[in-house]
Amino acid sequence: MADTQRPDKITMAPKPSSGNKRLLWILLICAVAAGAFWMFRDSARELTRPAPPPVDQGQMRLQLPTPPQATVNGTANATSQSAGAPDAGGTAPATAMTENAPSAQTGETATDGAQNVGRVMPKVQDDSVITLSFVSDLARYLANSYYPAGTEAAKKEDTGVLVTGTKALNMHYGVEMTGLTWSGDDIRRGRQNILRYVLTPTMTDALYTLYADRFMAALQEEARQIIRNVEGEERNLTRMEIKEMHHLLSTKVQATAGVLRACVLMEDAMARVEALHASTKKSLEANQHFQTALLRYQELSEADAKDAKAIAKAKTAMDSAGKTYQQAIMQRERTRESLANALRKYKWVSMQDDGTNVYIAQWVYRRVQDNPRVFPAIMSMHENLLDLAERMEKKAAL
């Protein structure tokens, strides 16, 4: 029987010595440690990095200005010479609204101001151009325009009335400038620069957000302090009368917002206002010609030595001038009525009289002449006034 072949002998690798074992273990531990270090290095950095400071709602990042001293103008209002007041171009830096701006006495340098860039500032409390004094005075002015039923001002009405209108309000602040600041002594230029400062969408919204709640609170407080002579009795307004005041103001504010919106949406609104201005100018010129012709006729008629031929000629000229003047007046009124009818087609406008609506449209026209790109700001005013009217109506419903 042939021998069975055995498989080749397997040669085993020599066993490592105890010294080699220790070396392998050391290398393995170092590799694991290095991997763990690189894996957790970024996480450790995130865990040890300080959290960014929270930014509360209503706070803003800005560079602190260093305003110079202010002077007082002829209307006893602070006339700001600082960066916060609108300059001759009607612009002011974004830092105009600050709560505690550093004064010139702090010794803060331009380098110190530069270091404040990006700081989280406290909530803004006041604007340096449209101040809180303006808001308080406006609330007082509007509240005092209300007279309840039974007073002398409302004797022809069954309800309370507002004795002031948009034109009176505009003229009041256009002359008194209460709570408004500007650079220089020219009140007309100051008024123009303040309007330029306010009439941007950003500033219009910012001012409304800043002051709306405080205006409503001031309006309520002013109403509580009013004393009226109602049917011979001096007394404060009742709760129902204060509610009525809010309702009447809400209607006015809503109607004004409607006119602003109409002026923006109506393609030929400004052209219609311009036509009204042109017809008004023609009527004034025609009146001057008529007055001149009338005076000439009267002088000739009353002269001692009368010239019948000259008198007749003067009378013909006077009659002709009078007819021209009459036609100019009729054209002016037709143009005004056409504008009023066009405005009344838009929402909320019919809630107040045509004279007020036309006056507001003329106000918008003057703003457009000063800044052809003012319409976005006008629409921001419209939206804010609607919100204000809603707030007033809620007060009336409480």
CSV table of C-alpha atoms in Angstrom, one decimal:
chain,number,residue,atom,x,y,z
A,1,MET,CA,0.0,0.0,0.0
A,2,ALA,CA,1.5,3.2,-1.1
A,3,ASP,CA,2.2,5.7,1.5
A,4,THR,CA,-0.4,8.6,1.8
A,5,GLN,CA,1.3,12.0,1.1
A,6,ARG,CA,1.2,14.4,4.0
A,7,PRO,CA,0.5,18.0,3.5
A,8,ASP,CA,3.5,20.3,3.5
A,9,LYS,CA,4.4,21.5,7.0
A,10,ILE,CA,3.1,24.9,7.9
A,11,THR,CA,5.8,27.2,9.2
A,12,MET,CA,4.5,29.5,11.9
A,13,ALA,CA,5.8,33.1,12.3
A,14,PRO,CA,7.9,33.5,15.4
A,15,LYS,CA,6.0,35.0,18.4
A,16,PRO,CA,6.8,38.5,19.2
A,17,SER,CA,8.8,39.1,22.2
A,18,SER,CA,7.3,40.9,25.2
A,19,GLY,CA,9.2,44.1,24.4
A,20,ASN,CA,7.6,44.2,20.9
A,21,LYS,CA,4.1,43.8,22.4
A,22,ARG,CA,4.5,46.8,24.6
A,23,LEU,CA,5.6,48.9,21.6
A,24,LEU,CA,2.5,47.9,19.6
A,25,TRP,CA,0.2,48.8,22.4
A,26,ILE,CA,1.8,52.2,22.8
A,27,LEU,CA,1.4,53.0,19.1
A,28,LEU,CA,-2.2,51.9,19.1
A,29,ILE,CA,-3.0,54.1,22.1
A,30,CYS,CA,-1.4,57.1,20.5
A,31,ALA,CA,-3.3,56.7,17.3
A,32,VAL,CA,-6.7,56.5,19.1
A,33,ALA,CA,-5.8,59.6,21.2
A,34,ALA,CA,-4.9,61.6,18.1
A,35,GLY,CA,-8.1,60.7,16.3
A,36,ALA,CA,-10.2,61.6,19.3
A,37,PHE,CA,-8.4,64.9,19.6
A,38,TRP,CA,-9.1,65.9,16.0
A,39,MET,CA,-12.7,64.7,16.2
A,40,PHE,CA,-13.6,66.7,19.3
A,41,ARG,CA,-11.5,69.7,18.8
A,42,ASP,CA,-14.2,71.8,16.9
A,43,SER,CA,-16.9,70.7,19.4
A,44,ALA,CA,-14.8,71.8,22.3
A,45,ARG,CA,-14.2,75.2,20.6
A,46,GLU,CA,-18.0,75.6,20.2
A,47,LEU,CA,-18.7,74.7,23.8
A,48,THR,CA,-16.1,77.1,25.2
A,49,ARG,CA,-16.9,80.0,22.8
A,50,PRO,CA,-19.0,82.7,24.6
A,51,ALA,CA,-22.6,83.1,23.3
A,52,PRO,CA,-23.4,86.3,21.4
A,53,PRO,CA,-25.2,89.0,23.4
A,54,PRO,CA,-29.0,88.8,22.9
A,55,VAL,CA,-30.7,91.6,20.9
A,56,ASP,CA,-34.0,92.5,22.4
A,57,GLN,CA,-36.9,93.6,20.2
A,58,GLY,CA,-36.9,97.3,19.7
A,59,GLN,CA,-33.1,97.7,20.1
A,60,MET,CA,-31.0,99.0,17.2
A,61,ARG,CA,-27.3,99.0,16.3
A,62,LEU,CA,-26.0,102.4,15.6
A,63,GLN,CA,-23.0,104.7,16.0
A,64,LEU,CA,-23.4,107.2,18.9
A,65,PRO,CA,-23.3,110.7,17.6
A,66,THR,CA,-21.6,113.6,19.4
A,67,PRO,CA,-24.1,116.5,18.9
A,68,PRO,CA,-22.9,120.1,19.6
A,69,GLN,CA,-24.9,122.4,21.8
A,70,ALA,CA,-28.4,123.5,20.8
A,71,THR,CA,-29.8,127.0,20.6
A,72,VAL,CA,-33.3,128.3,21.0
A,73,ASN,CA,-35.2,129.8,18.1
A,74,GLY,CA,-37.7,132.6,18.1
A,75,THR,CA,-40.7,130.2,18.8
A,76,ALA,CA,-39.1,129.0,22.1
A,77,ASN,CA,-38.4,125.6,20.6
A,78,ALA,CA,-34.9,124.0,20.7
A,79,THR,CA,-33.2,124.7,17.4
A,80,SER,CA,-30.8,121.8,17.1
A,81,GLN,CA,-27.4,122.4,15.5
A,82,SER,CA,-26.6,118.7,16.0
A,83,ALA,CA,-26.3,115.9,13.5
A,84,GLY,CA,-29.9,114.9,14.5
A,85,ALA,CA,-31.5,118.0,13.0
A,86,PRO,CA,-32.3,118.1,9.3
A,87,ASP,CA,-29.8,120.2,7.4
A,88,ALA,CA,-30.4,122.5,4.5
A,89,GLY,CA,-31.1,119.5,2.3
A,90,GLY,CA,-33.7,118.2,4.7
A,91,THR,CA,-31.7,115.1,5.6
A,92,ALA,CA,-30.5,113.8,8.9
A,93,PRO,CA,-28.3,110.8,9.7
A,94,ALA,CA,-29.8,107.5,10.9
A,95,THR,CA,-28.6,108.2,14.4
A,96,ALA,CA,-31.2,110.9,14.9
A,97,MET,CA,-33.3,108.8,17.2
A,98,THR,CA,-31.2,108.1,20.4
A,99,GLU,CA,-32.1,107.7,24.0
A,100,ASN,CA,-29.0,109.1,25.8
A,101,ALA,CA,-26.7,110.6,23.2
A,102,PRO,CA,-23.3,111.6,24.6
A,103,SER,CA,-23.0,115.3,25.1
A,104,ALA,CA,-20.0,117.5,24.2
A,105,GLN,CA,-19.1,117.6,27.9
A,106,THR,CA,-18.3,113.8,28.0
A,107,GLY,CA,-15.1,114.4,26.1
A,108,GLU,CA,-15.8,111.6,23.7
A,109,THR,CA,-13.6,111.7,20.6
A,110,ALA,CA,-14.2,110.5,17.1
A,111,THR,CA,-12.1,107.4,17.9
A,112,ASP,CA,-14.4,106.7,20.8
A,113,GLY,CA,-17.4,107.0,18.6
A,114,ALA,CA,-15.9,104.7,16.0
A,115,GLN,CA,-15.5,102.0,18.7
A,116,ASN,CA,-19.3,102.1,19.4
A,117,VAL,CA,-20.1,100.9,15.9
A,118,GLY,CA,-22.1,97.6,16.2
A,119,ARG,CA,-23.0,98.1,19.9
A,120,VAL,CA,-26.5,97.1,20.9
A,121,MET,CA,-28.2,100.2,22.1
A,122,PRO,CA,-31.1,100.6,24.5
A,123,LYS,CA,-34.6,101.0,23.1
A,124,VAL,CA,-35.1,104.3,21.4
A,125,GLN,CA,-37.3,106.6,23.4
A,126,ASP,CA,-37.4,109.9,21.5
A,127,ASP,CA,-36.5,111.4,18.1
A,128,SER,CA,-34.2,114.5,18.0
A,129,VAL,CA,-36.3,116.2,15.3
A,130,ILE,CA,-39.9,115.1,15.9
A,131,THR,CA,-39.8,115.1,19.7
A,132,LEU,CA,-42.1,113.6,22.3
A,133,SER,CA,-43.2,117.2,23.0
A,134,PHE,CA,-44.8,117.3,19.5
A,135,VAL,CA,-46.7,114.1,20.2
A,136,SER,CA,-48.0,115.4,23.5
A,137,ASP,CA,-49.0,118.8,22.0
A,138,LEU,CA,-50.7,117.1,19.1
A,139,ALA,CA,-52.8,114.9,21.5
A,140,ARG,CA,-53.7,118.0,23.5
A,141,TYR,CA,-54.6,120.0,20.3
A,142,LEU,CA,-56.9,117.2,19.0
A,143,ALA,CA,-58.5,116.5,22.4
A,144,ASN,CA,-59.3,120.2,22.9
A,145,SER,CA,-61.0,120.4,19.5
A,146,TYR,CA,-63.8,118.1,20.8
A,147,TYR,CA,-67.1,119.6,22.2
A,148,PRO,CA,-69.9,117.3,23.3
A,149,ALA,CA,-73.5,117.8,22.6
A,150,GLY,CA,-75.0,120.6,24.7
A,151,THR,CA,-72.1,122.9,24.4
A,152,GLU,CA,-72.1,126.2,22.5
A,153,ALA,CA,-70.0,124.8,19.7
A,154,ALA,CA,-72.3,121.9,19.2
A,155,LYS,CA,-75.6,123.7,19.7
A,156,LYS,CA,-76.7,123.0,16.1
A,157,GLU,CA,-75.9,119.3,16.4
A,158,ASP,CA,-77.4,116.4,18.2
A,159,THR,CA,-73.9,114.9,18.8
A,160,GLY,CA,-70.5,116.2,19.7
A,161,VAL,CA,-68.3,118.0,17.2
A,162,LEU,CA,-64.6,118.6,16.3
A,163,VAL,CA,-64.1,122.3,15.8
A,164,THR,CA,-60.7,122.0,14.1
A,165,GLY,CA,-59.9,120.7,10.7
A,166,THR,CA,-56.9,119.5,8.7
A,167,LYS,CA,-56.1,123.0,7.4
A,168,ALA,CA,-56.1,124.6,10.9
A,169,LEU,CA,-54.0,121.7,12.1
A,170,ASN,CA,-51.4,122.2,9.3
A,171,MET,CA,-51.3,125.9,9.8
A,172,HIS,CA,-50.9,125.5,13.6
A,173,TYR,CA,-47.8,123.4,13.3
A,174,GLY,CA,-46.5,125.2,10.2
A,175,VAL,CA,-46.3,128.4,12.3
A,176,GLU,CA,-45.8,127.3,15.9
A,177,MET,CA,-43.6,124.3,15.1
A,178,THR,CA,-44.2,123.0,18.6
A,179,GLY,CA,-42.0,120.1,19.5
A,180,LEU,CA,-40.1,120.2,16.2
A,181,THR,CA,-36.4,121.1,15.8
A,182,TRP,CA,-34.4,122.3,12.9
A,183,SER,CA,-31.2,124.1,12.0
A,184,GLY,CA,-31.2,127.9,11.4
A,185,ASP,CA,-33.6,130.7,12.0
A,186,ASP,CA,-35.6,130.6,8.8
A,187,ILE,CA,-38.9,129.0,9.8
A,188,ARG,CA,-40.0,128.4,6.2
A,189,ARG,CA,-36.8,126.6,5.4
A,190,GLY,CA,-37.0,124.7,8.7
A,191,ARG,CA,-40.5,123.6,7.9
A,192,GLN,CA,-39.4,122.3,4.5
A,193,ASN,CA,-36.4,120.5,5.9
A,194,ILE,CA,-38.5,118.8,8.6
A,195,LEU,CA,-40.9,117.5,6.0
A,196,ARG,CA,-38.0,116.2,3.9
A,197,TYR,CA,-36.7,114.4,7.0
A,198,VAL,CA,-40.0,112.8,7.8
A,199,LEU,CA,-41.2,111.9,4.4
A,200,THR,CA,-39.3,108.7,3.7
A,201,PRO,CA,-41.0,105.3,4.1
A,202,THR,CA,-38.4,104.2,6.7
A,203,MET,CA,-38.6,107.4,8.8
A,204,THR,CA,-42.4,107.6,8.6
A,205,ASP,CA,-42.8,104.0,9.8
A,206,ALA,CA,-40.1,104.4,12.5
A,207,LEU,CA,-41.7,107.5,14.0
A,208,TYR,CA,-45.1,105.9,14.0
A,209,THR,CA,-43.8,102.8,15.7
A,210,LEU,CA,-41.9,105.0,18.2
A,211,TYR,CA,-44.9,107.2,19.2
A,212,ALA,CA,-48.2,105.5,18.4
A,213,ASP,CA,-48.8,104.0,21.8
A,214,ARG,CA,-47.7,107.1,23.7
A,215,PHE,CA,-49.9,109.3,21.5
A,216,MET,CA,-53.0,107.2,22.2
A,217,ALA,CA,-52.2,107.3,26.0
A,218,ALA,CA,-51.7,111.1,25.8
A,219,LEU,CA,-55.0,111.5,23.9
A,220,GLN,CA,-56.9,109.6,26.5
A,221,GLU,CA,-55.3,111.5,29.4
A,222,GLU,CA,-56.0,114.9,27.8
A,223,ALA,CA,-59.6,114.0,27.2
A,224,ARG,CA,-60.0,113.2,30.9
A,225,GLN,CA,-58.7,116.6,31.9
A,226,ILE,CA,-61.0,118.6,29.5
A,227,ILE,CA,-63.7,120.7,31.2
A,228,ARG,CA,-66.7,121.9,29.1
A,229,ASN,CA,-69.7,124.0,29.8
A,230,VAL,CA,-72.5,121.6,29.0
A,231,GLU,CA,-76.0,123.2,29.3
A,232,GLY,CA,-74.7,125.6,31.8
A,233,GLU,CA,-72.7,123.1,33.9
A,234,GLU,CA,-68.9,123.1,34.0
A,235,ARG,CA,-67.8,119.5,34.1
A,236,ASN,CA,-65.4,116.9,32.8
A,237,LEU,CA,-66.2,114.8,29.8
A,238,THR,CA,-68.2,111.6,30.5
A,239,ARG,CA,-66.9,108.2,29.5
A,240,MET,CA,-69.4,108.1,26.6
A,241,GLU,CA,-68.3,111.5,25.4
A,242,ILE,CA,-64.6,110.4,25.4
A,243,LYS,CA,-65.6,107.4,23.4
A,244,GLU,CA,-67.5,109.7,21.0
A,245,MET,CA,-64.3,111.9,20.6
A,246,HIS,CA,-62.3,108.9,19.6
A,247,HIS,CA,-64.9,107.9,17.1
A,248,LEU,CA,-65.0,111.3,15.5
A,249,LEU,CA,-61.2,111.5,15.3
A,250,SER,CA,-61.1,108.0,13.9
A,251,THR,CA,-63.4,109.1,11.0
A,252,LYS,CA,-61.2,112.1,10.2
A,253,VAL,CA,-58.0,110.1,10.3
A,254,GLN,CA,-59.4,107.4,8.1
A,255,ALA,CA,-60.7,109.9,5.6
A,256,THR,CA,-57.4,111.6,5.5
A,257,ALA,CA,-55.7,108.3,4.8
A,258,GLY,CA,-58.1,107.7,2.0
A,259,VAL,CA,-57.2,111.0,0.3
A,260,LEU,CA,-53.5,110.2,0.6
A,261,ARG,CA,-54.1,106.8,-1.0
A,262,ALA,CA,-56.2,108.4,-3.8
A,263,CYS,CA,-53.5,110.9,-4.7
A,264,VAL,CA,-51.1,108.0,-5.2
A,265,LEU,CA,-53.4,105.6,-7.1
A,266,MET,CA,-55.1,108.2,-9.3
A,267,GLU,CA,-52.8,108.6,-12.3
A,268,ASP,CA,-53.9,112.2,-13.1
A,269,ALA,CA,-54.4,113.4,-9.5
A,270,MET,CA,-51.4,115.7,-9.5
A,271,ALA,CA,-52.4,117.0,-13.0
A,272,ARG,CA,-55.8,117.8,-11.7
A,273,VAL,CA,-54.4,119.7,-8.7
A,274,GLU,CA,-52.0,121.6,-11.1
A,275,ALA,CA,-55.0,122.5,-13.2
A,276,LEU,CA,-56.8,123.8,-10.1
A,277,HIS,CA,-53.8,126.0,-9.3
A,278,ALA,CA,-53.6,127.3,-12.8
A,279,SER,CA,-57.3,128.2,-12.8
A,280,THR,CA,-57.0,129.8,-9.4
A,281,LYS,CA,-54.1,131.9,-10.6
A,282,LYS,CA,-56.1,133.0,-13.6
A,283,SER,CA,-59.1,134.0,-11.5
A,284,LEU,CA,-56.8,136.1,-9.3
A,285,GLU,CA,-55.3,137.9,-12.3
A,286,ALA,CA,-58.8,138.5,-13.7
A,287,ASN,CA,-59.8,140.0,-10.4
A,288,GLN,CA,-56.9,142.4,-10.4
A,289,HIS,CA,-57.8,143.5,-13.9
A,290,PHE,CA,-61.4,144.0,-12.9
A,291,GLN,CA,-60.5,146.0,-9.8
A,292,THR,CA,-58.2,148.3,-11.9
A,293,ALA,CA,-61.0,148.8,-14.5
A,294,LEU,CA,-63.6,149.5,-11.7
A,295,LEU,CA,-61.3,152.0,-10.1
A,296,ARG,CA,-60.7,153.8,-13.4
A,297,TYR,CA,-64.5,154.0,-14.0
A,298,GLN,CA,-65.2,155.3,-10.5
A,299,GLU,CA,-62.5,158.0,-10.8
A,300,LEU,CA,-63.9,159.3,-14.1
A,301,SER,CA,-67.5,159.2,-12.9
A,302,GLU,CA,-66.7,161.1,-9.8
A,303,ALA,CA,-64.6,163.8,-11.4
A,304,ASP,CA,-65.8,167.3,-11.5
A,305,ALA,CA,-65.2,167.7,-15.1
A,306,LYS,CA,-66.9,164.7,-16.5
A,307,ASP,CA,-65.9,163.3,-19.9
A,308,ALA,CA,-68.9,161.3,-21.1
A,309,LYS,CA,-66.9,159.6,-23.8
A,310,ALA,CA,-64.1,158.5,-21.5
A,311,ILE,CA,-66.6,157.4,-18.9
A,312,ALA,CA,-68.4,155.2,-21.4
A,313,LYS,CA,-65.2,153.7,-22.6
A,314,ALA,CA,-64.2,153.0,-19.0
A,315,LYS,CA,-67.5,151.4,-18.3
A,316,THR,CA,-67.1,149.1,-21.3
A,317,ALA,CA,-63.7,148.1,-20.1
A,318,MET,CA,-65.0,147.5,-16.6
A,319,ASP,CA,-67.9,145.3,-17.8
A,320,SER,CA,-65.5,143.3,-20.0
A,321,ALA,CA,-63.1,142.7,-17.2
A,322,GLY,CA,-66.0,141.8,-14.9
A,323,LYS,CA,-67.2,139.2,-17.3
A,324,THR,CA,-63.7,137.7,-17.7
A,325,TYR,CA,-63.4,137.5,-13.9
A,326,GLN,CA,-66.8,135.8,-13.6
A,327,GLN,CA,-65.8,133.2,-16.2
A,328,ALA,CA,-62.5,132.6,-14.5
A,329,ILE,CA,-64.3,132.0,-11.2
A,330,MET,CA,-66.6,129.5,-12.8
A,331,GLN,CA,-63.7,127.7,-14.5
A,332,ARG,CA,-61.9,127.5,-11.1
A,333,GLU,CA,-64.9,126.0,-9.4
A,334,ARG,CA,-65.5,123.5,-12.2
A,335,THR,CA,-61.9,122.3,-11.9
A,336,ARG,CA,-62.2,122.1,-8.1
A,337,GLU,CA,-65.4,120.1,-8.3
A,338,SER,CA,-63.9,117.8,-10.9
A,339,LEU,CA,-61.0,117.0,-8.6
A,340,ALA,CA,-63.3,116.5,-5.6
A,341,ASN,CA,-65.5,114.1,-7.5
A,342,ALA,CA,-62.5,112.1,-8.7
A,343,LEU,CA,-61.1,111.8,-5.1
A,344,ARG,CA,-64.5,110.8,-3.7
A,345,LYS,CA,-64.5,107.7,-5.9
A,346,TYR,CA,-61.8,106.2,-3.6
A,347,LYS,CA,-62.4,104.4,-0.4
A,348,TRP,CA,-62.9,106.4,2.8
A,349,VAL,CA,-62.6,109.8,1.0
A,350,SER,CA,-66.4,110.6,1.1
A,351,MET,CA,-66.3,110.4,4.9
A,352,GLN,CA,-65.3,114.1,5.1
A,353,ASP,CA,-66.1,117.3,3.2
A,354,ASP,CA,-64.8,118.1,-0.3
A,355,GLY,CA,-63.0,121.2,0.8
A,356,THR,CA,-60.8,119.2,3.2
A,357,ASN,CA,-60.1,116.5,0.6
A,358,VAL,CA,-59.0,119.1,-2.0
A,359,TYR,CA,-56.8,120.8,0.6
A,360,ILE,CA,-55.0,117.5,1.4
A,361,ALA,CA,-54.5,116.8,-2.3
A,362,GLN,CA,-52.9,120.3,-2.6
A,363,TRP,CA,-50.7,119.5,0.3
A,364,VAL,CA,-49.6,116.3,-1.4
A,365,TYR,CA,-49.0,118.2,-4.6
A,366,ARG,CA,-46.6,120.6,-2.8
A,367,ARG,CA,-44.7,117.6,-1.4
A,368,VAL,CA,-44.4,116.1,-4.9
A,369,GLN,CA,-43.0,119.4,-6.2
A,370,ASP,CA,-40.3,119.3,-3.5
A,371,ASN,CA,-39.6,115.6,-4.0
A,372,PRO,CA,-41.0,113.7,-7.0
A,373,ARG,CA,-40.2,110.4,-5.3
A,374,VAL,CA,-42.3,111.0,-2.2
A,375,PHE,CA,-45.2,108.7,-3.1
A,376,PRO,CA,-43.8,105.6,-1.2
A,377,ALA,CA,-43.7,107.8,2.0
A,378,ILE,CA,-47.2,109.0,1.3
A,379,MET,CA,-48.4,105.4,1.1
A,380,SER,CA,-46.6,104.7,4.4
A,381,MET,CA,-48.5,107.6,6.0
A,382,HIS,CA,-51.7,106.2,4.6
A,383,GLU,CA,-51.1,102.8,6.2
A,384,ASN,CA,-50.0,104.2,9.5
A,385,LEU,CA,-53.1,106.5,9.6
A,386,LEU,CA,-55.4,103.6,9.0
A,387,ASP,CA,-53.8,101.8,11.9
A,388,LEU,CA,-54.2,104.8,14.0
A,389,ALA,CA,-57.9,105.1,13.0
A,390,GLU,CA,-58.4,101.5,14.0
A,391,ARG,CA,-56.8,102.1,17.4
A,392,MET,CA,-59.1,105.1,17.9
A,393,GLU,CA,-62.2,103.1,16.9
A,394,LYS,CA,-61.3,100.3,19.3
A,395,LYS,CA,-61.1,102.9,22.1
A,396,ALA,CA,-64.5,104.2,21.0
A,397,ALA,CA,-65.9,100.6,21.2
A,398,LEU,CA,-64.7,99.9,24.7
